[in-house]
Short mmCIF file of N, CA and C in Angstrom, two decimals:
data_model
loop_
_atom_site.label_atom_id
_atom_site.label_comp_id
_atom_site.label_asym_id
_atom_site.label_seq_id
_atom_site.Cartn_x
_atom_site.Cartn_y
_atom_site.Cartn_z
N PRO A 1 27.59 12.15 -5.89
CA PRO A 1 27.64 12.08 -4.87
C PRO A 1 25.57 11.53 -3.96
N SER A 2 24.57 12.26 -4.82
CA SER A 2 23.98 12.41 -4.26
C SER A 2 22.88 11.05 -5.01
N HIS A 3 22.84 10.82 -5.97
CA HIS A 3 22.63 9.73 -6.33
C HIS A 3 23.59 8.19 -6.12
N GLN A 4 24.59 8.22 -5.65
CA GLN A 4 25.03 7.62 -4.62
C GLN A 4 24.00 6.85 -3.02
N ALA A 5 23.92 7.81 -2.45
CA ALA A 5 23.00 8.23 -1.39
C ALA A 5 22.24 7.67 -1.35
N LEU A 6 21.02 7.88 -2.90
CA LEU A 6 19.79 7.51 -2.46
C LEU A 6 19.76 6.03 -3.14
N GLU A 7 20.71 5.49 -4.37
CA GLU A 7 21.06 4.26 -4.27
C GLU A 7 21.45 3.50 -3.39
N LYS A 8 21.56 3.87 -2.19
CA LYS A 8 22.86 3.04 -1.47
C LYS A 8 20.60 2.97 -0.24
N LYS A 9 20.02 4.05 -0.02
CA LYS A 9 19.25 4.23 0.78
C LYS A 9 18.26 3.35 -0.10
N MET A 10 17.76 3.51 -0.69
CA MET A 10 16.94 2.83 -1.63
C MET A 10 17.34 1.44 -1.63
N VAL A 11 18.68 0.74 -1.84
CA VAL A 11 18.88 -0.58 -1.62
C VAL A 11 18.34 -1.51 0.24
N SER A 12 18.98 -0.64 0.74
CA SER A 12 18.61 -0.40 2.33
C SER A 12 17.05 -1.23 2.07
N ALA A 13 16.55 0.32 2.26
CA ALA A 13 14.77 0.05 2.24
C ALA A 13 14.14 -1.18 1.52
N ILE A 14 15.27 -1.96 0.19
CA ILE A 14 14.01 -2.72 -0.24
C ILE A 14 14.54 -4.28 0.56
N LYS A 15 15.95 -4.02 1.19
CA LYS A 15 16.29 -5.28 2.39
C LYS A 15 15.13 -5.38 3.19
N THR A 16 13.97 -4.55 3.09
CA THR A 16 13.42 -4.07 4.36
C THR A 16 12.33 -5.57 4.50
N ILE A 17 12.44 -5.65 3.40
CA ILE A 17 11.17 -6.12 2.66
C ILE A 17 10.78 -7.78 2.60
N ARG A 18 9.15 -8.55 3.13
CA ARG A 18 9.52 -9.53 3.20
C ARG A 18 8.00 -10.14 3.02
N ASN A 19 7.63 -9.26 3.37
CA ASN A 19 6.30 -10.38 2.87
C ASN A 19 5.39 -8.97 1.94
N ARG A 20 3.62 -9.05 0.74
CA ARG A 20 3.33 -8.40 0.44
C ARG A 20 3.38 -6.95 1.17
N GLN A 21 2.90 -7.55 2.73
CA GLN A 21 2.26 -6.47 2.81
C GLN A 21 3.64 -5.13 3.15
N ASP A 22 4.86 -5.59 3.15
CA ASP A 22 5.97 -4.82 3.36
C ASP A 22 6.14 -3.81 2.09
N TYR A 23 5.46 -4.90 0.80
CA TYR A 23 5.86 -4.90 -0.84
C TYR A 23 5.11 -3.84 -1.55
N VAL A 24 3.80 -3.35 -0.46
CA VAL A 24 2.97 -2.19 -1.18
C VAL A 24 2.94 -1.80 -0.11
N LYS A 25 3.75 -1.63 1.45
CA LYS A 25 4.06 -0.45 1.76
C LYS A 25 5.55 0.33 0.93
N PHE A 26 5.48 -0.51 0.32
CA PHE A 26 7.39 0.10 -0.41
C PHE A 26 6.51 1.34 -1.19
N LEU A 27 5.84 0.00 -2.37
CA LEU A 27 5.18 1.07 -3.38
C LEU A 27 4.78 2.42 -3.29
N LYS A 28 3.88 1.81 -2.29
CA LYS A 28 3.21 3.52 -1.11
C LYS A 28 4.32 4.24 -1.23
N LEU A 29 5.45 4.17 -0.36
CA LEU A 29 6.07 5.04 -0.74
C LEU A 29 6.97 5.61 -1.90
N MET A 30 7.09 4.13 -3.24
CA MET A 30 7.48 5.47 -3.77
C MET A 30 5.98 6.10 -4.28
N TYR A 31 4.86 5.56 -4.94
CA TYR A 31 4.08 6.31 -5.60
C TYR A 31 3.94 7.69 -4.97
N GLY A 32 4.45 7.97 -3.84
CA GLY A 32 3.95 9.14 -3.46
C GLY A 32 5.55 10.73 -3.29
N TYR A 33 5.96 9.64 -3.53
CA TYR A 33 7.48 10.90 -4.30
C TYR A 33 6.72 11.23 -6.35
N TYR A 34 6.93 9.78 -6.56
CA TYR A 34 6.57 9.60 -8.13
C TYR A 34 5.05 10.55 -8.43
N SER A 35 4.60 10.64 -7.61
CA SER A 35 2.99 11.38 -7.52
C SER A 35 3.53 12.90 -8.26
N ALA A 36 3.67 12.92 -6.64
CA ALA A 36 3.70 14.28 -6.59
C ALA A 36 4.51 14.86 -7.97
N LEU A 37 5.84 14.74 -7.56
CA LEU A 37 7.28 14.92 -8.53
C LEU A 37 6.45 14.87 -10.32
N GLU A 38 5.37 13.73 -10.87
CA GLU A 38 4.84 13.56 -11.58
C GLU A 38 4.31 15.63 -12.15
N LYS A 39 3.52 15.46 -10.65
CA LYS A 39 2.15 16.52 -11.59
C LYS A 39 3.02 18.51 -11.45
N ARG A 40 4.44 17.66 -10.31
CA ARG A 40 5.23 19.04 -10.53
C ARG A 40 5.86 19.25 -11.92
N VAL A 41 6.58 18.10 -12.89
CA VAL A 41 7.48 18.75 -13.62
C VAL A 41 6.45 18.53 -15.03
N GLN A 42 5.08 17.90 -15.05
CA GLN A 42 4.01 17.62 -16.19
C GLN A 42 3.82 19.53 -16.06
N GLU A 43 3.71 20.75 -15.80
CA GLU A 43 3.98 21.27 -15.42
C GLU A 43 4.30 22.07 -17.00
N TYR A 44 5.22 21.83 -16.97
CA TYR A 44 6.85 21.83 -17.79
C TYR A 44 7.45 22.06 -19.05
N VAL A 45 7.66 20.67 -19.15
CA VAL A 45 6.58 19.94 -19.91
C VAL A 45 5.40 18.88 -21.21
N SER A 46 6.08 19.02 -22.34
CA SER A 46 4.53 18.21 -23.33
C SER A 46 4.36 17.08 -23.00
N ASP A 47 3.13 16.37 -23.10
CA ASP A 47 2.64 15.36 -22.52
C ASP A 47 3.31 14.07 -23.84
N LEU A 48 4.28 14.41 -24.49
CA LEU A 48 4.92 13.30 -25.79
C LEU A 48 6.31 13.46 -24.43
N GLU A 49 6.60 14.27 -24.20
CA GLU A 49 7.90 13.80 -23.61
C GLU A 49 7.94 13.14 -21.86
N ILE A 50 6.45 13.35 -21.67
CA ILE A 50 6.42 12.73 -20.44
C ILE A 50 4.75 11.22 -20.71
N GLY A 51 4.20 11.79 -21.54
CA GLY A 51 3.20 10.34 -21.83
C GLY A 51 3.53 9.16 -21.83
N LYS A 52 4.13 8.45 -22.69
CA LYS A 52 4.35 7.13 -21.78
C LYS A 52 6.04 7.45 -20.52
N ARG A 53 6.28 8.12 -20.70
CA ARG A 53 7.77 8.14 -19.36
C ARG A 53 6.44 7.56 -17.95
N ARG A 54 5.48 7.73 -17.62
CA ARG A 54 5.33 7.83 -16.10
C ARG A 54 4.68 6.93 -15.64
N LYS A 55 4.97 7.20 -14.28
CA LYS A 55 5.59 5.97 -13.58
C LYS A 55 4.40 5.76 -12.50
N ALA A 56 3.89 7.04 -11.81
CA ALA A 56 3.07 6.95 -10.59
C ALA A 56 1.93 6.13 -11.19
N GLU A 57 1.88 5.94 -11.98
CA GLU A 57 0.68 5.21 -12.74
C GLU A 57 1.00 3.84 -13.84
N ARG A 58 2.64 3.43 -13.13
CA ARG A 58 1.78 1.93 -13.04
C ARG A 58 2.25 1.12 -11.74
N LEU A 59 3.36 2.20 -10.49
CA LEU A 59 3.14 2.05 -9.70
C LEU A 59 1.03 1.73 -8.28
N LEU A 60 0.44 2.94 -9.12
CA LEU A 60 -0.44 2.33 -8.72
C LEU A 60 -1.38 1.22 -9.20
N GLU A 61 -0.88 1.66 -10.34
CA GLU A 61 -1.52 -0.35 -10.86
C GLU A 61 -0.80 -1.75 -10.24
N ASP A 62 0.46 -1.35 -9.40
CA ASP A 62 1.06 -1.80 -8.90
C ASP A 62 -0.13 -2.48 -7.37
N ILE A 63 0.56 -1.56 -6.95
CA ILE A 63 -0.49 -1.41 -5.58
C ILE A 63 -1.97 -1.51 -5.59
N SER A 64 -2.73 -1.53 -6.59
CA SER A 64 -4.27 -2.07 -6.58
C SER A 64 -4.34 -3.63 -7.42
N TYR A 65 -3.12 -3.91 -7.52
CA TYR A 65 -2.89 -5.29 -7.54
C TYR A 65 -3.02 -6.03 -6.37
N PHE A 66 -2.70 -5.57 -5.74
CA PHE A 66 -2.90 -6.37 -4.54
C PHE A 66 -3.73 -6.22 -2.82
N GLU A 67 -3.86 -4.95 -3.24
CA GLU A 67 -5.56 -4.57 -2.43
C GLU A 67 -5.93 -3.00 -3.18
N ALA A 68 -6.70 -2.63 -2.38
CA ALA A 68 -7.53 -1.11 -3.34
C ALA A 68 -6.55 0.08 -2.11
N MET A 69 -6.57 0.53 -3.22
CA MET A 69 -6.01 1.67 -3.40
C MET A 69 -6.55 2.62 -1.91
N SER A 70 -5.68 3.04 -1.07
CA SER A 70 -6.37 3.97 0.32
C SER A 70 -5.85 5.29 -0.31
N ASP A 71 -5.92 6.16 1.18
CA ASP A 71 -5.20 7.42 0.30
C ASP A 71 -3.89 7.19 0.59
N ALA A 72 -2.77 8.04 -0.31
CA ALA A 72 -1.55 7.56 -0.42
C ALA A 72 -0.92 9.51 0.75
N ASP A 73 -0.25 8.88 1.23
CA ASP A 73 0.77 10.15 1.36
C ASP A 73 1.46 10.86 0.41
N LEU A 74 1.37 12.53 -0.23
CA LEU A 74 2.47 13.00 -0.98
C LEU A 74 3.55 13.50 -1.05
N CYS A 75 4.55 13.39 -1.11
CA CYS A 75 5.76 14.21 -1.34
C CYS A 75 4.80 16.19 -1.75
N LYS A 76 5.39 16.39 0.11
CA LYS A 76 5.46 17.68 -0.81
C LYS A 76 7.06 18.55 -0.27
N GLU A 77 8.04 18.22 0.14
CA GLU A 77 8.99 18.27 0.48
C GLU A 77 9.96 18.52 -1.14
N LEU A 78 9.56 18.68 -2.40
CA LEU A 78 10.21 18.70 -4.08
C LEU A 78 10.99 19.55 -3.84
N PRO A 79 12.62 19.34 -4.96
CA PRO A 79 12.89 19.68 -6.20
C PRO A 79 12.70 21.15 -6.68
N PRO A 80 12.93 22.49 -6.12
CA PRO A 80 11.93 23.68 -7.05
C PRO A 80 12.19 23.07 -8.36
N ILE A 81 11.04 22.72 -9.43
CA ILE A 81 11.03 23.34 -10.08
C ILE A 81 10.35 24.26 -11.18
N THR A 82 10.80 25.41 -12.86
CA THR A 82 10.04 25.97 -12.64
C THR A 82 10.62 26.49 -13.80
N SER A 83 10.79 25.57 -15.08
CA SER A 83 11.65 25.68 -16.03
C SER A 83 11.21 24.23 -16.32
N HIS A 84 11.83 24.84 -18.41
CA HIS A 84 11.36 22.51 -18.84
C HIS A 84 12.94 22.62 -19.08
N ALA A 85 13.45 22.83 -18.65
CA ALA A 85 15.53 22.42 -17.84
C ALA A 85 15.21 21.64 -16.54
N GLU A 86 14.56 22.34 -15.77
CA GLU A 86 14.61 21.95 -13.83
C GLU A 86 13.50 20.56 -14.05
N ALA A 87 12.50 20.47 -15.56
CA ALA A 87 11.70 19.17 -15.06
C ALA A 87 12.09 18.32 -15.79
N LEU A 88 12.88 18.39 -16.91
CA LEU A 88 14.30 17.56 -17.33
C LEU A 88 14.81 17.14 -16.47
N GLY A 89 15.65 17.65 -15.46
CA GLY A 89 16.82 16.86 -14.24
C GLY A 89 15.83 16.10 -13.33
N ALA A 90 14.88 16.47 -13.32
CA ALA A 90 14.57 15.66 -12.27
C ALA A 90 13.44 14.19 -13.63
N MET A 91 13.13 14.49 -15.05
CA MET A 91 12.60 13.40 -15.50
C MET A 91 14.13 12.55 -15.80
N TYR A 92 14.94 12.87 -15.51
CA TYR A 92 15.56 11.74 -15.76
C TYR A 92 16.52 11.52 -14.08
N VAL A 93 16.21 11.59 -13.07
CA VAL A 93 16.23 10.84 -11.62
C VAL A 93 15.05 9.81 -12.16
N MET A 94 14.03 10.61 -12.64
CA MET A 94 12.76 9.37 -12.45
C MET A 94 12.64 7.84 -14.20
N GLU A 95 14.09 8.75 -15.27
CA GLU A 95 13.45 8.03 -15.88
C GLU A 95 15.47 6.67 -15.75
N GLY A 96 15.93 7.43 -15.04
CA GLY A 96 17.50 6.62 -14.78
C GLY A 96 16.63 5.44 -13.34
N SER A 97 15.73 5.33 -13.11
CA SER A 97 15.44 4.99 -11.74
C SER A 97 14.12 3.32 -12.98
N THR A 98 14.51 3.81 -14.14
CA THR A 98 13.64 2.16 -14.87
C THR A 98 15.09 0.83 -14.91
N MET A 99 16.78 2.28 -14.49
CA MET A 99 17.40 0.73 -15.69
C MET A 99 18.04 -0.05 -14.64
N GLY A 100 17.32 -0.28 -13.19
CA GLY A 100 18.04 -1.50 -12.39
C GLY A 100 16.81 -2.02 -11.89
N GLY A 101 15.30 -1.94 -12.64
CA GLY A 101 13.82 -2.23 -12.34
C GLY A 101 14.19 -4.26 -12.05
N LYS A 102 14.68 -4.65 -13.43
CA LYS A 102 14.59 -6.14 -12.94
C LYS A 102 15.37 -6.62 -11.84
N ILE A 103 16.22 -6.25 -12.18
CA ILE A 103 17.13 -6.46 -10.78
C ILE A 103 16.16 -6.34 -9.27
N ILE A 104 15.84 -5.42 -9.33
CA ILE A 104 15.46 -4.90 -7.97
C ILE A 104 13.99 -5.37 -7.63
N ALA A 105 13.24 -6.02 -9.03
CA ALA A 105 11.73 -7.24 -8.87
C ALA A 105 12.40 -8.01 -8.19
N ARG A 106 13.63 -9.12 -8.92
CA ARG A 106 13.90 -9.73 -8.69
C ARG A 106 13.75 -10.60 -7.16
N MET A 107 14.77 -8.93 -6.88
CA MET A 107 15.40 -9.58 -4.99
C MET A 107 13.98 -9.30 -4.50
N ILE A 108 12.96 -8.16 -4.55
CA ILE A 108 11.74 -8.57 -4.29
C ILE A 108 10.90 -9.42 -4.39
N GLU A 109 10.82 -10.91 -5.47
CA GLU A 109 10.70 -11.64 -5.21
C GLU A 109 10.61 -12.97 -3.99
N GLY A 110 12.19 -12.36 -4.76
CA GLY A 110 13.16 -13.59 -4.11
C GLY A 110 12.45 -13.49 -1.87
N GLN A 111 12.69 -12.36 -1.95
CA GLN A 111 12.11 -12.15 -0.29
C GLN A 111 11.45 -12.52 0.58
N ALA A 112 10.00 -11.87 -0.71
CA ALA A 112 8.77 -11.16 0.44
C ALA A 112 8.26 -12.64 -0.61
N GLY A 113 8.64 -13.45 -1.43
CA GLY A 113 7.89 -14.37 -1.90
C GLY A 113 7.02 -14.05 -2.92
N ILE A 114 6.47 -13.65 -4.05
CA ILE A 114 5.95 -13.15 -4.64
C ILE A 114 6.61 -13.38 -6.02
N ASN A 115 5.34 -13.54 -6.67
CA ASN A 115 5.21 -13.88 -8.09
C ASN A 115 4.87 -12.92 -9.16
N GLY A 116 6.32 -12.70 -9.76
CA GLY A 116 5.40 -11.89 -10.67
C GLY A 116 5.03 -12.24 -12.51
N PRO A 117 4.89 -12.00 -12.94
CA PRO A 117 5.54 -10.38 -13.33
C PRO A 117 4.10 -10.17 -12.85
N SER A 118 2.54 -9.79 -11.88
CA SER A 118 1.87 -9.54 -12.19
C SER A 118 2.60 -8.51 -10.37
N GLY A 119 2.09 -7.51 -10.51
CA GLY A 119 2.69 -6.19 -9.06
C GLY A 119 4.01 -6.00 -9.76
N PHE A 120 4.70 -5.68 -10.38
CA PHE A 120 5.86 -5.22 -10.56
C PHE A 120 6.22 -4.79 -12.05
N SER A 121 5.02 -4.33 -12.93
CA SER A 121 5.41 -3.20 -13.31
C SER A 121 6.24 -2.08 -13.33
N PHE A 122 5.73 -1.09 -12.46
CA PHE A 122 6.69 -0.78 -12.14
C PHE A 122 7.68 -0.88 -12.56
N PHE A 123 8.77 -1.89 -11.46
CA PHE A 123 9.89 -2.08 -11.36
C PHE A 123 10.42 -2.67 -13.07
N ASN A 124 9.44 -3.10 -13.77
CA ASN A 124 9.92 -4.38 -14.83
C ASN A 124 10.25 -3.05 -16.22
N GLY A 125 9.73 -1.23 -16.13
CA GLY A 125 9.88 -0.95 -16.76
C GLY A 125 8.61 -0.47 -17.73
N TYR A 126 9.70 -0.73 -19.01
CA TYR A 126 9.17 -0.50 -20.05
C TYR A 126 10.08 -2.08 -20.72
N GLY A 127 9.70 -2.96 -19.88
CA GLY A 127 9.83 -4.26 -20.19
C GLY A 127 10.78 -4.73 -21.16
N GLU A 128 11.23 -5.10 -22.57
CA GLU A 128 11.60 -4.98 -23.32
C GLU A 128 12.96 -3.62 -24.20
N ASP A 129 11.65 -2.74 -24.01
CA ASP A 129 12.26 -1.81 -24.75
C ASP A 129 13.17 -0.96 -23.21
N THR A 130 12.58 -0.89 -22.64
CA THR A 130 14.02 -0.02 -20.87
C THR A 130 15.34 0.10 -21.22
N GLY A 131 15.89 0.04 -22.50
CA GLY A 131 17.40 0.24 -22.53
C GLY A 131 16.71 1.37 -23.66
N ARG A 132 16.40 0.96 -24.54
CA ARG A 132 15.97 1.50 -25.80
C ARG A 132 15.46 2.95 -25.23
N MET A 133 14.86 2.97 -24.24
CA MET A 133 13.84 4.41 -23.64
C MET A 133 14.85 5.00 -23.06
N TRP A 134 15.70 4.75 -22.19
CA TRP A 134 17.01 5.42 -21.62
C TRP A 134 17.82 5.33 -22.93
N GLU A 135 18.39 5.45 -23.52
CA GLU A 135 19.27 5.84 -24.60
C GLU A 135 18.20 7.03 -25.52
N GLU A 136 16.97 6.96 -25.92
CA GLU A 136 16.16 7.79 -26.51
C GLU A 136 16.05 8.97 -25.64
N PHE A 137 16.03 8.73 -23.75
CA PHE A 137 15.50 10.08 -23.30
C PHE A 137 17.51 10.59 -23.20
N LYS A 138 18.59 10.01 -23.19
CA LYS A 138 19.75 10.49 -23.03
C LYS A 138 19.92 11.28 -24.09
N VAL A 139 19.86 10.29 -25.16
CA VAL A 139 20.03 11.28 -27.16
C VAL A 139 18.71 13.20 -26.42
N PHE A 140 17.97 12.95 -25.94
CA PHE A 140 17.55 13.55 -25.99
C PHE A 140 17.18 15.14 -25.20
N LEU A 141 18.11 14.31 -23.95
CA LEU A 141 19.48 15.58 -23.63
C LEU A 141 20.53 15.71 -23.68
N ASN A 142 20.94 15.61 -24.09
CA ASN A 142 22.07 15.80 -24.73
C ASN A 142 21.74 17.00 -26.09
N ARG A 143 21.04 17.09 -26.28
CA ARG A 143 20.41 18.48 -27.49
C ARG A 143 21.17 20.45 -27.04
N PRO A 144 21.31 20.72 -27.68
CA PRO A 144 21.78 21.63 -27.12
C PRO A 144 21.16 21.88 -26.51
N PHE A 145 21.61 23.22 -25.30
CA PHE A 145 21.42 24.32 -24.33
C PHE A 145 22.27 24.87 -24.05
N ASP A 146 21.20 26.07 -23.68
CA ASP A 146 22.41 27.38 -23.02
C ASP A 146 23.56 26.83 -21.75
N GLU A 147 23.89 27.83 -21.20
CA GLU A 147 24.76 27.44 -20.27
C GLU A 147 23.89 27.46 -18.96
N MET A 148 22.92 28.20 -19.02
CA MET A 148 21.86 28.48 -17.89
C MET A 148 20.68 27.07 -17.46
N GLU A 149 21.25 26.52 -18.52
CA GLU A 149 19.31 25.44 -19.11
C GLU A 149 20.65 24.84 -18.18
N LYS A 150 21.65 24.26 -18.91
CA LYS A 150 22.41 22.73 -18.46
C LYS A 150 22.45 22.94 -16.81
N LEU A 151 22.82 23.72 -16.11
CA LEU A 151 23.16 24.63 -14.85
C LEU A 151 21.69 23.94 -14.01
N ASN A 152 20.77 24.96 -15.19
CA ASN A 152 19.21 24.67 -14.21
C ASN A 152 18.87 22.62 -13.49
N LEU A 153 19.46 22.42 -15.14
CA LEU A 153 18.90 20.50 -15.24
C LEU A 153 19.81 19.30 -14.16
N ILE A 154 21.30 20.58 -14.40
CA ILE A 154 22.02 19.07 -13.57
C ILE A 154 21.40 19.78 -11.90
N LEU A 155 21.48 20.42 -11.47
CA LEU A 155 21.06 21.46 -9.71
C LEU A 155 19.79 20.58 -9.36
N THR A 156 18.59 20.36 -10.25
CA THR A 156 17.53 19.35 -10.13
C THR A 156 17.64 17.56 -9.92
N ALA A 157 18.71 17.74 -10.73
CA ALA A 157 18.67 16.96 -10.65
C ALA A 157 18.91 15.85 -9.86
N ASN A 158 20.20 16.96 -9.07
CA ASN A 158 20.78 17.21 -7.85
C ASN A 158 20.16 16.39 -7.13
N ARG A 159 19.33 18.09 -6.59
CA ARG A 159 17.96 18.18 -5.58
C ARG A 159 16.69 17.26 -5.62
N THR A 160 16.62 16.48 -6.77
CA THR A 160 15.77 15.44 -6.90
C THR A 160 16.35 14.49 -6.26
N PHE A 161 18.03 13.58 -6.32
CA PHE A 161 18.08 12.62 -5.90
C PHE A 161 18.25 13.57 -4.00
N LYS A 162 18.13 14.09 -4.03
CA LYS A 162 18.37 13.87 -2.23
C LYS A 162 16.96 14.42 -1.80
N THR A 163 16.37 15.24 -2.42
CA THR A 163 14.99 14.87 -2.31
C THR A 163 14.07 13.96 -2.08
N PHE A 164 14.43 13.25 -2.75
CA PHE A 164 14.03 11.80 -2.70
C PHE A 164 14.37 10.68 -1.77
N TYR A 165 15.21 11.09 -1.31
CA TYR A 165 16.96 10.06 -0.28
C TYR A 165 15.77 10.48 0.71
N ASN A 166 15.77 11.84 1.16
CA ASN A 166 15.02 12.66 2.12
C ASN A 166 13.77 11.88 2.82
N TRP A 167 12.62 11.42 1.21
CA TRP A 167 11.31 11.35 1.53
C TRP A 167 11.58 9.50 1.75
N ILE A 168 11.84 9.04 1.73
CA ILE A 168 13.09 7.43 1.92
C ILE A 168 12.80 7.07 3.85
N ASP A 169 14.43 8.32 3.80
CA ASP A 169 14.98 8.22 5.34
C ASP A 169 13.00 8.35 5.69
N LYS A 170 12.46 9.53 5.84
CA LYS A 170 11.37 10.74 6.96
C LYS A 170 10.45 8.85 6.85
N HIS A 171 10.27 8.49 5.53
CA HIS A 171 9.81 7.34 5.65
C HIS A 171 10.19 5.71 6.97
N ALA A 172 11.36 6.01 6.12
CA ALA A 172 12.08 4.57 7.09
C ALA A 172 12.12 5.00 8.60
N ALA A 173 11.87 5.89 8.83
CA ALA A 173 12.06 6.27 10.05
C ALA A 173 11.14 6.02 11.44
N THR A 174 9.96 6.75 10.39
CA THR A 174 8.93 6.19 10.99
C THR A 174 8.16 4.25 11.05
N SER A 175 8.69 4.09 9.70
CA SER A 175 8.36 2.54 9.64
C SER A 175 8.28 1.67 11.15
#
């Protein structure tokens, strides 16, 4: 349910994008969450696990394509992450977000009249490798975990969906 609620909230936010300024504002919203979450996650995973999967850098690249990056509001209400399993739960949410990216990019391009692919590196995920990268990540998560690790991973994924929802909801209310 928390995944579905976030998805619905995200689609609602995307539907309000009508021009470049709206899109940049949305990118900054995404950056504020992803950047903060990645910083928290990287304390508990190896660079090999997160290295090529970083999303905040792509968001920053997209923002910079349209304007000079100014200070961004970073999310402070993140899920608690104090272990490797919890970090993987948060990464599950971030990695899963790549799956609908191409559809979202086309939607934004049409609504805002922006011609990609420049400015859409975040939504284009891993390009042609997006499906493969998602499958690799799922295989990685299907390795043996003890019961407490599994519980913490799932709990943190749900908390990540919820805190991301709250982040979007908070900023949508102030728009």
